[in-house]
C-alpha atoms as one frame of an Amber mdcrd trajectory, in Angstrom:
protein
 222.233 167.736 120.217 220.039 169.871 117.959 218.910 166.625 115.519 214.928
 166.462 116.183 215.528 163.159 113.636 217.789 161.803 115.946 215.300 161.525
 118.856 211.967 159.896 119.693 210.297 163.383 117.760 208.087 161.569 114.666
 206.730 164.748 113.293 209.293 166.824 110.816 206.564 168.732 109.196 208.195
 172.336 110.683 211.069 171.576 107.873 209.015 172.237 104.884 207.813 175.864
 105.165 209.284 178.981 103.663 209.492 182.495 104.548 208.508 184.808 102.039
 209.184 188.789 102.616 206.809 191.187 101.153 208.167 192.937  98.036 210.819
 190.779  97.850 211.868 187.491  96.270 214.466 186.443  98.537 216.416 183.707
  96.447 216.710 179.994  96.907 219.796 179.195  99.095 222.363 178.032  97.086
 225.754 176.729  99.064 227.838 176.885  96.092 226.720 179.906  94.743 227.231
 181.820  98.384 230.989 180.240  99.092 232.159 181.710  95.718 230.351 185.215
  96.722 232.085 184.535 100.796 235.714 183.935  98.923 238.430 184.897 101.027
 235.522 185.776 103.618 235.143 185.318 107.378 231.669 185.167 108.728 232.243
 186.025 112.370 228.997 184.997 114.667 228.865 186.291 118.037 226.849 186.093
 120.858 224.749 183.465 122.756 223.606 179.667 122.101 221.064 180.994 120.321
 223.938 182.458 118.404 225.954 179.373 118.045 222.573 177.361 116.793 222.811
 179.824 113.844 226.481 179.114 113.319 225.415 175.371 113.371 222.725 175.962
 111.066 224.668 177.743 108.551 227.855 175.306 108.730 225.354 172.672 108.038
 223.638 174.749 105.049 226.917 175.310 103.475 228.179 171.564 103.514 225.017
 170.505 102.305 225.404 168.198 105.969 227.905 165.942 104.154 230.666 164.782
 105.584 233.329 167.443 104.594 236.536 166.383 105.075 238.565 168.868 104.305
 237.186 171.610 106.229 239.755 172.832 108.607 239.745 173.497 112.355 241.082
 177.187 112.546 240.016 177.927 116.231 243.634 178.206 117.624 244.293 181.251
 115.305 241.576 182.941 117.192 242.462 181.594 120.980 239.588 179.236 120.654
 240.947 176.438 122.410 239.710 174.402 125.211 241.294 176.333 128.566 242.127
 174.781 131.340 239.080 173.119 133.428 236.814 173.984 130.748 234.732 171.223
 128.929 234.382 173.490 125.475 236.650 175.993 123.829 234.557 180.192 123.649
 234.056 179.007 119.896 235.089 177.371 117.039 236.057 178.458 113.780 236.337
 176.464 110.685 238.182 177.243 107.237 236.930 175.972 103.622 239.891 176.024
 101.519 238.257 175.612  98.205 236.725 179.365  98.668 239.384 179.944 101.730
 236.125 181.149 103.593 236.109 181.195 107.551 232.614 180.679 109.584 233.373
 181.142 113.327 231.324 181.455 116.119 232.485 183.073 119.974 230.563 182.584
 122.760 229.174 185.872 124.401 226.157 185.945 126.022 226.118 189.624 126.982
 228.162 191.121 124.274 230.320 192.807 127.190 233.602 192.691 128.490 234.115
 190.333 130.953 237.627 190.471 133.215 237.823 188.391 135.976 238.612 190.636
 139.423 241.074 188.083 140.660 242.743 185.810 137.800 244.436 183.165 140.353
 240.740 182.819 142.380 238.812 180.393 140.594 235.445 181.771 142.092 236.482
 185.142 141.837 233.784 187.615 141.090 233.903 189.273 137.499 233.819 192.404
 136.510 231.191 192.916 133.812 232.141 195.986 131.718 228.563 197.124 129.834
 230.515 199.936 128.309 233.133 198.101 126.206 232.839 195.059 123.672 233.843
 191.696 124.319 237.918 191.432 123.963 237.506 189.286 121.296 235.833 191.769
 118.908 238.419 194.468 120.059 241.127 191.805 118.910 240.250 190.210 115.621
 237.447 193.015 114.318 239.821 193.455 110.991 240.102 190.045 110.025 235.555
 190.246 109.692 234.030 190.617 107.156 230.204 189.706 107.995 229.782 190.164
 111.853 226.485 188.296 113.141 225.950 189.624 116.826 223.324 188.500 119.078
 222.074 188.896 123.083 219.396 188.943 125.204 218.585 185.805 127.304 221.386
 185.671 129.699 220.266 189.290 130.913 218.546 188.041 134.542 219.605 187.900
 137.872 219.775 184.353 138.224 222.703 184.252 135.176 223.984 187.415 136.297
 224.386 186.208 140.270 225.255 182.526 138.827 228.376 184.163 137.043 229.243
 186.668 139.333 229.283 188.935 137.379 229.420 192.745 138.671 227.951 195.344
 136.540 231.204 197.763 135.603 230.995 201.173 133.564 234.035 203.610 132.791
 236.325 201.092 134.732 234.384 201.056 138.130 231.659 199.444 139.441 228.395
 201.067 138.845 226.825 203.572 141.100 224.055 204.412 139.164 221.154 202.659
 140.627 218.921 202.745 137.189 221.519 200.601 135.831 221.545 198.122 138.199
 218.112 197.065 136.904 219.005 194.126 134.680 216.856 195.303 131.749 218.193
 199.072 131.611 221.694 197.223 131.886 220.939 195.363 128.899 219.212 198.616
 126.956 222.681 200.170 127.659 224.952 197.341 126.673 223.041 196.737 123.415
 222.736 200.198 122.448 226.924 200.302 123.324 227.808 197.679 121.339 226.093
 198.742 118.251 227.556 201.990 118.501 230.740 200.849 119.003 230.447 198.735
 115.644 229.018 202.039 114.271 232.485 203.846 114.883 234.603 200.792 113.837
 233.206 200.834 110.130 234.720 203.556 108.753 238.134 201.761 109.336 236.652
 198.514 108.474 234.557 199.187 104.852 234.766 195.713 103.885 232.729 194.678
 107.161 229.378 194.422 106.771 227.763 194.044 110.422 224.347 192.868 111.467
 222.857 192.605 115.056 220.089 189.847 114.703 217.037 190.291 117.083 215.746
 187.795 119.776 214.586 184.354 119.215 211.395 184.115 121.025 211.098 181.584
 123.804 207.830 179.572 123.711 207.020 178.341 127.142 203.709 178.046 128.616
 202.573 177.335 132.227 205.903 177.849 133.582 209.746 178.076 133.154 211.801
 176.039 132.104 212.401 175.055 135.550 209.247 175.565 136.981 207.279 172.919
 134.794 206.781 175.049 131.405 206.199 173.231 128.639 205.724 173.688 124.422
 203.980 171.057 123.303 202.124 172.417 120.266 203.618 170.237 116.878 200.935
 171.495 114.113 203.172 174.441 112.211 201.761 178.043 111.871 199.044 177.301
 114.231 199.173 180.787 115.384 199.403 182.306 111.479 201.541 182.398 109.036
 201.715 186.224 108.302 203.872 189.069 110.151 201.479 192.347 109.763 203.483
 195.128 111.579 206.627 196.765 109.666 208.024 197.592 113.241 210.558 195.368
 114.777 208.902 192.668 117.677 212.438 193.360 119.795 212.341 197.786 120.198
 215.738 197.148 122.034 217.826 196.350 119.087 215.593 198.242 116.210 216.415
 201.434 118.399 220.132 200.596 118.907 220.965 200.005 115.365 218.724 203.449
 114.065 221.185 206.209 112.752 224.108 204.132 112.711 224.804 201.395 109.636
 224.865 198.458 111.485 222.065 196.622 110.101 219.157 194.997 111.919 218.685
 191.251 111.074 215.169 190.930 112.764 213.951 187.180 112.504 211.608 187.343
 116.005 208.484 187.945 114.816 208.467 185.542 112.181 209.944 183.025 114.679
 207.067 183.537 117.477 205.337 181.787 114.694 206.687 178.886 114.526 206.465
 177.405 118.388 206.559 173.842 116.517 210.159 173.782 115.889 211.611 173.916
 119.002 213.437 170.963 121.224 210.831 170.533 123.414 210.564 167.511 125.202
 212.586 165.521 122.935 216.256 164.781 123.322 218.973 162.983 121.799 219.401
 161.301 124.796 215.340 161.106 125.514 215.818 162.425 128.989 212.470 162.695
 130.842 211.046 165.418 132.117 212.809 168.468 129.996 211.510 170.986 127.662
 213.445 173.418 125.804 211.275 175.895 124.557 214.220 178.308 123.870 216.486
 176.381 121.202 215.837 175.329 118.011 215.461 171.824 115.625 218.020 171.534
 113.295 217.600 171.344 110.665 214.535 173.966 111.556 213.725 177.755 111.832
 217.516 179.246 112.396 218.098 178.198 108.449 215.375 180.268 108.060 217.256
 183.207 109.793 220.568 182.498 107.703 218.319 182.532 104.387 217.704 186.010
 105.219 220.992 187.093 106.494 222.338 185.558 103.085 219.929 187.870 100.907
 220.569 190.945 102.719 224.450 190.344 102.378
């Protein structure tokens, strides 16, 4: 659904640029050279679509997008099945036995808990803890050893009262009325999280953890429901260069200082590149839609993995 070449899109020229960090050479991606270093691995990506378009991006880097038969689905060992009503399993995990690596993605859109209030109601309201990481983490944190995590643009009331989700915090539903402003209640969950991960490492040294910052969302003259649109295709039309050494998302650079999660911070190089995203194309060329949030692939979240790959 992410193949720009498989819709009516005619313009590719967002694949062939490069970044290059200063004082760095940040080295070629080479999938046969990283599998051997990710032997006996598991790359563990959690967090939003934005988050699984990474995961794509990467499974796609690392098979070279042949055909790889011998990959293996691994989801059931981590309860990533298809439940019950569902159309998709939270994830999917996949094994390559030459290197015996695992690259798995879970679906979390606001790296919280989330508990449904009543488990037999299927509209039941749920109770959205900010204070504790997503069960998942809790459950298979020892079997990581590169954690990818990611939030940020489920964190509105419209997603929030679409879910029903109810904010929670130290088991109860929150009473502090500061929190109950979706952006502080997304400060507090992000700075949580990452200090959760902080006080996991110790027990986990062969994890290395990163919290990647936001991909920017490129809509202009609207929403994406309101008529927005992206419909710039000439690449680095709004520069090429990123002058600041701060971080474009403050949330996450603050959560992650003092503690040794590490930040991967890809969004100010992405605001750069408006050109890459879905925009009004579509695999199945359905008028009237622009995505100005997700990506081309192949496109900028490679970009994002060549990074993660040299800082690992």
């Amino acid at each position: 659904m992410w193949a720009c070449r498989l819709t009516q899109r005619t313009d590719f020229s967002y694949e062939g640029f490069r970044w290059q960090p200063d004082d760095c050479e940040m080295p070629d991606f080479d999938r046969f050279a990283f599998m051997k270093r990710m032997e006996g691995k598991t790359i563990a990506f959690v967090g939003d679509s934005l988050g699984r378009q990474q995961f794509q991006s990467l499974m796609c880097m690392v098979t070279g997008g042949e055909e790889t038969p011998e990959v293996e689905d691994v989801g059931r060992e981590y309860g990533l099945i298809i439940a019950k009503g569902n159309i998709r399993p939270d994830g999917w995990a996949f094994r390559f036995p030459p290197t015996n690596t695992t690259i798995l993605y879970y679906w979390s859109s606001s790296l919280c808990d989330l508990q449904p209030l009543n488990a037999s109601d299927p509209k039941t309201e749920v109770a959205m803890h900010l204070d504790r990481p997503p069960a998942f983490l809790s459950r298979f944190l020892d079997r990581f050893n590169v954690l990818i995590l990611n939030t940020g643009h489920h964190w509105n009331r419209g997603k929030i009262n679409a879910n029903r989700w109810v904010m929670y915090i130290n088991g109860q539903p929150n009473q502090d009325r500061r929190l109950a402003a979706v952006g502080n209640a997304k400060n507090f969950t992000v700075h949580s999280i990452a200090r959760w991960i902080d006080s996991q490492l110790p027990s986990h040294p062969r994890l290395k953890a990163f919290f990647r910052t936001i991909s920017p969302r490129h809509f202009a003259n609207g929403e994406w429901n309101t008529g927005g649109s992206c419909d710039n295709m000439t690449p680095l039309s709004k520069g090429s260069t990123v002058s600041k050494d701060e971080s474009s998302d403050i949330v996450v650079e603050s959560a992650v200082q003092g503690t040794r999660v590490k930040i991967l911070d890809i969004t100010a190089l992405s605001e750069l590149r408006d050109e890459g995203h879905i925009a009004r194309f579509s695999v199945k060329a359905t008028e009237g839609i622009q995505d100005c949030l997700h990506w081309c692939l192949p496109g900028i979240p490679d970009t994002w993995n060549e990074v993660l790959c040299a800082q690992i």
